[in-house]
Amino acid sequence: MDSLVYYLVPTLLVVGTVLFMEWFAAWSHEHIMHGWGWRWHKSHHEPHDETLEKNDLYAVIFAAFAVSLFWIGSNWFWPLWWIAIGISIYGVLYFFMHDGLVHQRWPFKYVPRKGYLKRVYQAHRLHHAVEGRDGCVSFGFVYAEPVDKLVSQLQRNKRKLDPEALQDEEERALTE
Ligand SMILES: [Zn+2]
Ligand SMILES: [Zn+2]
C-alpha cells in the first residue's frame, strides 16, 4: 500500500499535470493570448530582431507559478511539489517544441523532415500563417492536429475573414 503512495500517486500527478498543461496552454493561447492578452502575445506574431519578446512574460508567469508550488509543496502540501514537477516538464517540452524547433531560438538550425515533430512544426507554422490575432489555427504546442485538417480549417477561417483575397500564405508557411 505504501508503494502506491510513493510511486503511483506522484507518477499520476506528474503525467496528469503534463497532459493538463497542454490543454491549458492551448486554451489560454486561444482565449487569453489571442483575446484580452493580445498586447503581450502580439510581439510573438510580428517579425523583429530582438532576442526577447513581450510574449516571454507569459513563460515567466508560468515559471513563477511553478516556483511557488515547489515552495508550498515542500513546506506544507507535498502533492503540489509533484504538480510543480509536471509544470516544469511541460515548460521544457514547450521550449523544445515551440521556441526551439519552430522558432529556432537556439544556436543551431534543425528542421524536422518527417514524423510527429514535422507535424508539430508545420502545425505551428500554420498558426503563424495569419496576420493578426483573428482566424488563427492550431493553438497547442506539444500536440498538433493533422496538417491537412488544419489547412482546410485555415482556408475556412480566411474565407470568413477576407472573402476577396484568398492567398496561399499557408503554402508559403509550409515550404519556408
Ligand atoms: Zn498565437
Ligand atoms: Zn509561435
PDB file of C-alpha atoms and ligand atoms in Angstrom:
ATOM      1  CA  MET A   1       0.000   0.000   0.000  1.00  0.00           C
ATOM      2  CA  ASP A   2       2.841   2.334   0.868  1.00  0.00           C
ATOM      3  CA  SER A   3       4.494   1.883  -2.501  1.00  0.00           C
ATOM      4  CA  LEU A   4       1.258   3.049  -4.097  1.00  0.00           C
ATOM      5  CA  VAL A   5       1.589   6.406  -2.413  1.00  0.00           C
ATOM      6  CA  TYR A   6       5.317   6.608  -3.039  1.00  0.00           C
ATOM      7  CA  TYR A   7       5.313   5.760  -6.733  1.00  0.00           C
ATOM      8  CA  LEU A   8       1.893   5.612  -8.314  1.00  0.00           C
ATOM      9  CA  VAL A   9       0.434   8.839  -6.959  1.00  0.00           C
ATOM     10  CA  PRO A  10       3.451  11.011  -7.883  1.00  0.00           C
ATOM     11  CA  THR A  11       3.577   9.406 -11.342  1.00  0.00           C
ATOM     12  CA  LEU A  12      -0.100  10.108 -11.923  1.00  0.00           C
ATOM     13  CA  LEU A  13       0.297  13.665 -10.664  1.00  0.00           C
ATOM     14  CA  VAL A  14       3.228  14.350 -12.998  1.00  0.00           C
ATOM     15  CA  VAL A  15       1.727  12.707 -16.108  1.00  0.00           C
ATOM     16  CA  GLY A  16      -1.689  14.215 -15.423  1.00  0.00           C
ATOM     17  CA  THR A  17      -0.205  17.677 -14.970  1.00  0.00           C
ATOM     18  CA  VAL A  18       1.775  17.477 -18.230  1.00  0.00           C
ATOM     19  CA  LEU A  19      -1.387  16.460 -20.126  1.00  0.00           C
ATOM     20  CA  PHE A  20      -3.458  19.118 -18.392  1.00  0.00           C
ATOM     21  CA  MET A  21      -0.841  21.762 -19.168  1.00  0.00           C
ATOM     22  CA  GLU A  22      -1.010  21.090 -22.904  1.00  0.00           C
ATOM     23  CA  TRP A  23      -4.775  21.517 -22.757  1.00  0.00           C
ATOM     24  CA  PHE A  24      -4.460  24.616 -20.571  1.00  0.00           C
ATOM     25  CA  ALA A  25      -1.706  26.148 -22.706  1.00  0.00           C
ATOM     26  CA  ALA A  26      -3.760  25.654 -25.881  1.00  0.00           C
ATOM     27  CA  TRP A  27      -6.859  27.036 -24.187  1.00  0.00           C
ATOM     28  CA  SER A  28      -5.135  30.123 -22.818  1.00  0.00           C
ATOM     29  CA  HIS A  29      -3.284  30.656 -26.107  1.00  0.00           C
ATOM     30  CA  GLU A  30      -6.619  30.767 -27.926  1.00  0.00           C
ATOM     31  CA  HIS A  31      -8.781  32.582 -25.394  1.00  0.00           C
ATOM     32  CA  ILE A  32      -6.351  34.760 -23.421  1.00  0.00           C
ATOM     33  CA  MET A  33      -3.320  35.426 -25.632  1.00  0.00           C
ATOM     34  CA  HIS A  34      -5.434  35.859 -28.771  1.00  0.00           C
ATOM     35  CA  GLY A  35      -8.058  37.650 -26.651  1.00  0.00           C
ATOM     36  CA  TRP A  36      -7.563  40.208 -23.882  1.00  0.00           C
ATOM     37  CA  GLY A  37      -3.909  39.193 -23.514  1.00  0.00           C
ATOM     38  CA  TRP A  38      -3.048  40.015 -27.135  1.00  0.00           C
ATOM     39  CA  ARG A  39      -0.993  43.050 -26.061  1.00  0.00           C
ATOM     40  CA  TRP A  40       1.821  40.756 -24.905  1.00  0.00           C
ATOM     41  CA  HIS A  41       1.323  37.965 -27.408  1.00  0.00           C
ATOM     42  CA  LYS A  42       1.321  40.353 -30.403  1.00  0.00           C
ATOM     43  CA  SER A  43       5.096  40.666 -30.072  1.00  0.00           C
ATOM     44  CA  HIS A  44       5.337  36.976 -30.951  1.00  0.00           C
ATOM     45  CA  HIS A  45       3.305  37.362 -34.130  1.00  0.00           C
ATOM     46  CA  GLU A  46       5.330  40.257 -35.526  1.00  0.00           C
ATOM     47  CA  PRO A  47       8.733  39.986 -37.197  1.00  0.00           C
ATOM     48  CA  HIS A  48      11.537  41.590 -35.162  1.00  0.00           C
ATOM     49  CA  ASP A  49      15.279  41.375 -34.448  1.00  0.00           C
ATOM     50  CA  GLU A  50      15.221  41.446 -30.657  1.00  0.00           C
ATOM     51  CA  THR A  51      16.201  38.389 -28.667  1.00  0.00           C
ATOM     52  CA  LEU A  52      13.314  38.720 -26.245  1.00  0.00           C
ATOM     53  CA  GLU A  53       9.616  39.303 -26.803  1.00  0.00           C
ATOM     54  CA  LYS A  54       6.984  40.729 -24.515  1.00  0.00           C
ATOM     55  CA  ASN A  55       5.280  37.377 -25.049  1.00  0.00           C
ATOM     56  CA  ASP A  56       8.055  35.748 -22.974  1.00  0.00           C
ATOM     57  CA  LEU A  57       6.415  37.284 -19.909  1.00  0.00           C
ATOM     58  CA  TYR A  58       3.817  34.512 -20.146  1.00  0.00           C
ATOM     59  CA  ALA A  59       6.574  31.947 -19.640  1.00  0.00           C
ATOM     60  CA  VAL A  60       7.858  33.980 -16.686  1.00  0.00           C
ATOM     61  CA  ILE A  61       4.387  33.880 -15.102  1.00  0.00           C
ATOM     62  CA  PHE A  62       4.193  30.088 -15.547  1.00  0.00           C
ATOM     63  CA  ALA A  63       7.695  29.711 -14.083  1.00  0.00           C
ATOM     64  CA  ALA A  64       6.856  31.908 -11.084  1.00  0.00           C
ATOM     65  CA  PHE A  65       3.715  29.865 -10.519  1.00  0.00           C
ATOM     66  CA  ALA A  66       5.731  26.615 -10.609  1.00  0.00           C
ATOM     67  CA  VAL A  67       8.301  28.028  -8.182  1.00  0.00           C
ATOM     68  CA  SER A  68       5.591  28.954  -5.690  1.00  0.00           C
ATOM     69  CA  LEU A  69       4.073  25.482  -5.997  1.00  0.00           C
ATOM     70  CA  PHE A  70       7.513  23.961  -5.281  1.00  0.00           C
ATOM     71  CA  TRP A  71       7.729  26.141  -2.192  1.00  0.00           C
ATOM     72  CA  ILE A  72       4.232  25.344  -0.876  1.00  0.00           C
ATOM     73  CA  GLY A  73       4.707  21.695  -1.852  1.00  0.00           C
ATOM     74  CA  SER A  74       7.961  21.218   0.011  1.00  0.00           C
ATOM     75  CA  ASN A  75       6.743  23.010   3.119  1.00  0.00           C
ATOM     76  CA  TRP A  76       3.091  22.162   3.532  1.00  0.00           C
ATOM     77  CA  PHE A  77       1.374  20.015   0.942  1.00  0.00           C
ATOM     78  CA  TRP A  78       3.574  17.502  -0.907  1.00  0.00           C
ATOM     79  CA  PRO A  79       1.268  16.735  -3.910  1.00  0.00           C
ATOM     80  CA  LEU A  80       1.837  20.300  -5.131  1.00  0.00           C
ATOM     81  CA  TRP A  81       5.551  19.559  -5.413  1.00  0.00           C
ATOM     82  CA  TRP A  82       4.802  16.834  -7.973  1.00  0.00           C
ATOM     83  CA  ILE A  83       2.398  19.084  -9.819  1.00  0.00           C
ATOM     84  CA  ALA A  84       5.201  21.663  -9.990  1.00  0.00           C
ATOM     85  CA  ILE A  85       7.449  18.948 -11.475  1.00  0.00           C
ATOM     86  CA  GLY A  86       4.770  18.326 -14.143  1.00  0.00           C
ATOM     87  CA  ILE A  87       4.545  22.039 -14.967  1.00  0.00           C
ATOM     88  CA  SER A  88       8.338  22.227 -15.231  1.00  0.00           C
ATOM     89  CA  ILE A  89       8.494  19.210 -17.558  1.00  0.00           C
ATOM     90  CA  TYR A  90       5.828  20.852 -19.696  1.00  0.00           C
ATOM     91  CA  GLY A  91       7.897  24.046 -19.722  1.00  0.00           C
ATOM     92  CA  VAL A  92      10.864  22.133 -21.096  1.00  0.00           C
ATOM     93  CA  LEU A  93       8.682  20.433 -23.756  1.00  0.00           C
ATOM     94  CA  TYR A  94       7.183  23.803 -24.685  1.00  0.00           C
ATOM     95  CA  PHE A  95      10.612  25.374 -25.021  1.00  0.00           C
ATOM     96  CA  PHE A  96      11.907  22.469 -27.101  1.00  0.00           C
ATOM     97  CA  MET A  97       8.921  22.309 -29.461  1.00  0.00           C
ATOM     98  CA  HIS A  98       7.915  25.954 -29.781  1.00  0.00           C
ATOM     99  CA  ASP A  99      10.929  28.149 -29.075  1.00  0.00           C
ATOM    100  CA  GLY A 100      13.490  25.657 -30.342  1.00  0.00           C
ATOM    101  CA  LEU A 101      12.062  23.527 -33.101  1.00  0.00           C
ATOM    102  CA  VAL A 102       9.614  26.007 -34.642  1.00  0.00           C
ATOM    103  CA  HIS A 103      11.152  29.413 -33.953  1.00  0.00           C
ATOM    104  CA  GLN A 104      14.825  28.399 -33.862  1.00  0.00           C
ATOM    105  CA  ARG A 105      15.649  30.352 -30.724  1.00  0.00           C
ATOM    106  CA  TRP A 106      18.599  28.075 -30.147  1.00  0.00           C
ATOM    107  CA  PRO A 107      22.002  28.415 -31.737  1.00  0.00           C
ATOM    108  CA  PHE A 108      21.573  25.772 -34.437  1.00  0.00           C
ATOM    109  CA  LYS A 109      19.156  25.079 -37.242  1.00  0.00           C
ATOM    110  CA  TYR A 110      17.211  21.865 -37.325  1.00  0.00           C
ATOM    111  CA  VAL A 111      14.011  21.457 -39.296  1.00  0.00           C
ATOM    112  CA  PRO A 112      12.261  18.119 -38.774  1.00  0.00           C
ATOM    113  CA  ARG A 113      11.629  16.408 -42.119  1.00  0.00           C
ATOM    114  CA  LYS A 114       9.429  13.554 -41.009  1.00  0.00           C
ATOM    115  CA  GLY A 115       7.238  12.098 -38.312  1.00  0.00           C
ATOM    116  CA  TYR A 116       5.474  13.724 -35.442  1.00  0.00           C
ATOM    117  CA  LEU A 117       7.991  16.537 -34.963  1.00  0.00           C
ATOM    118  CA  LYS A 118       7.419  17.611 -38.561  1.00  0.00           C
ATOM    119  CA  ARG A 119       3.681  17.642 -37.906  1.00  0.00           C
ATOM    120  CA  VAL A 120       4.064  19.856 -34.826  1.00  0.00           C
ATOM    121  CA  TYR A 121       6.462  22.101 -36.727  1.00  0.00           C
ATOM    122  CA  GLN A 122       4.119  22.566 -39.690  1.00  0.00           C
ATOM    123  CA  ALA A 123       1.067  22.981 -37.476  1.00  0.00           C
ATOM    124  CA  HIS A 124       2.660  25.890 -35.667  1.00  0.00           C
ATOM    125  CA  ARG A 125       3.887  27.443 -38.902  1.00  0.00           C
ATOM    126  CA  LEU A 126       0.232  27.403 -39.893  1.00  0.00           C
ATOM    127  CA  HIS A 127      -0.623  29.145 -36.627  1.00  0.00           C
ATOM    128  CA  HIS A 128       1.599  31.967 -37.852  1.00  0.00           C
ATOM    129  CA  ALA A 129       0.171  31.939 -41.393  1.00  0.00           C
ATOM    130  CA  VAL A 130      -2.483  34.514 -40.498  1.00  0.00           C
ATOM    131  CA  GLU A 131      -1.621  38.120 -39.837  1.00  0.00           C
ATOM    132  CA  GLY A 132      -3.014  39.467 -36.602  1.00  0.00           C
ATOM    133  CA  ARG A 133      -4.952  37.784 -33.826  1.00  0.00           C
ATOM    134  CA  ASP A 134      -8.066  36.502 -35.626  1.00  0.00           C
ATOM    135  CA  GLY A 135      -8.580  33.436 -37.778  1.00  0.00           C
ATOM    136  CA  CYS A 136      -5.538  31.518 -36.460  1.00  0.00           C
ATOM    137  CA  VAL A 137      -5.459  27.724 -36.186  1.00  0.00           C
ATOM    138  CA  SER A 138      -3.561  25.230 -34.035  1.00  0.00           C
ATOM    139  CA  PHE A 139      -3.168  26.716 -30.565  1.00  0.00           C
ATOM    140  CA  GLY A 140      -1.454  23.761 -28.897  1.00  0.00           C
ATOM    141  CA  PHE A 141       2.319  23.452 -28.627  1.00  0.00           C
ATOM    142  CA  VAL A 142       3.141  19.809 -27.974  1.00  0.00           C
ATOM    143  CA  TYR A 143       0.118  18.167 -29.586  1.00  0.00           C
ATOM    144  CA  ALA A 144      -0.944  19.103 -33.108  1.00  0.00           C
ATOM    145  CA  GLU A 145      -3.848  18.025 -35.249  1.00  0.00           C
ATOM    146  CA  PRO A 146      -3.109  16.503 -38.676  1.00  0.00           C
ATOM    147  CA  VAL A 147      -1.776  19.200 -41.011  1.00  0.00           C
ATOM    148  CA  ASP A 148      -4.329  18.738 -43.827  1.00  0.00           C
ATOM    149  CA  LYS A 149      -7.122  19.236 -41.311  1.00  0.00           C
ATOM    150  CA  LEU A 150      -5.508  22.487 -40.155  1.00  0.00           C
ATOM    151  CA  VAL A 151      -5.001  23.708 -43.719  1.00  0.00           C
ATOM    152  CA  SER A 152      -8.692  23.363 -44.561  1.00  0.00           C
ATOM    153  CA  GLN A 153      -9.644  24.962 -41.245  1.00  0.00           C
ATOM    154  CA  LEU A 154      -7.315  27.852 -42.086  1.00  0.00           C
ATOM    155  CA  GLN A 155      -8.875  28.270 -45.508  1.00  0.00           C
ATOM    156  CA  ARG A 156     -12.347  28.358 -43.965  1.00  0.00           C
ATOM    157  CA  ASN A 157     -11.202  30.992 -41.456  1.00  0.00           C
ATOM    158  CA  LYS A 158      -9.655  33.106 -44.184  1.00  0.00           C
ATOM    159  CA  ARG A 159     -12.730  32.933 -46.369  1.00  0.00           C
ATOM    160  CA  LYS A 160     -14.712  34.174 -43.390  1.00  0.00           C
ATOM    161  CA  LEU A 161     -12.254  36.986 -42.622  1.00  0.00           C
ATOM    162  CA  ASP A 162     -11.499  38.139 -46.145  1.00  0.00           C
ATOM    163  CA  PRO A 163     -13.521  36.519 -48.912  1.00  0.00           C
ATOM    164  CA  GLU A 164     -11.787  38.653 -51.559  1.00  0.00           C
ATOM    165  CA  ALA A 165      -8.171  37.834 -51.053  1.00  0.00           C
ATOM    166  CA  LEU A 166      -7.544  34.127 -50.719  1.00  0.00           C
ATOM    167  CA  GLN A 167      -3.777  33.953 -50.722  1.00  0.00           C
ATOM    168  CA  ASP A 168      -1.614  30.891 -50.399  1.00  0.00           C
ATOM    169  CA  GLU A 169       0.047  32.023 -47.205  1.00  0.00           C
ATOM    170  CA  GLU A 170      -0.333  28.595 -45.704  1.00  0.00           C
ATOM    171  CA  GLU A 171       1.635  27.020 -48.506  1.00  0.00           C
ATOM    172  CA  ARG A 172       4.382  29.550 -48.086  1.00  0.00           C
ATOM    173  CA  ALA A 173       4.401  28.807 -44.361  1.00  0.00           C
ATOM    174  CA  LEU A 174       4.900  25.120 -45.042  1.00  0.00           C
ATOM    175  CA  THR A 175       7.672  25.436 -47.612  1.00  0.00           C
ATOM    176  CA  GLU A 176       9.759  28.030 -45.781  1.00  0.00           C
TER     177      GLU A 176
HETATM  178 ZN    ZN B   1      -0.504  32.879 -31.196  1.00  0.00          ZN
HETATM  179 ZN    ZN B   2       4.945  30.725 -32.286  1.00  0.00          ZN
END
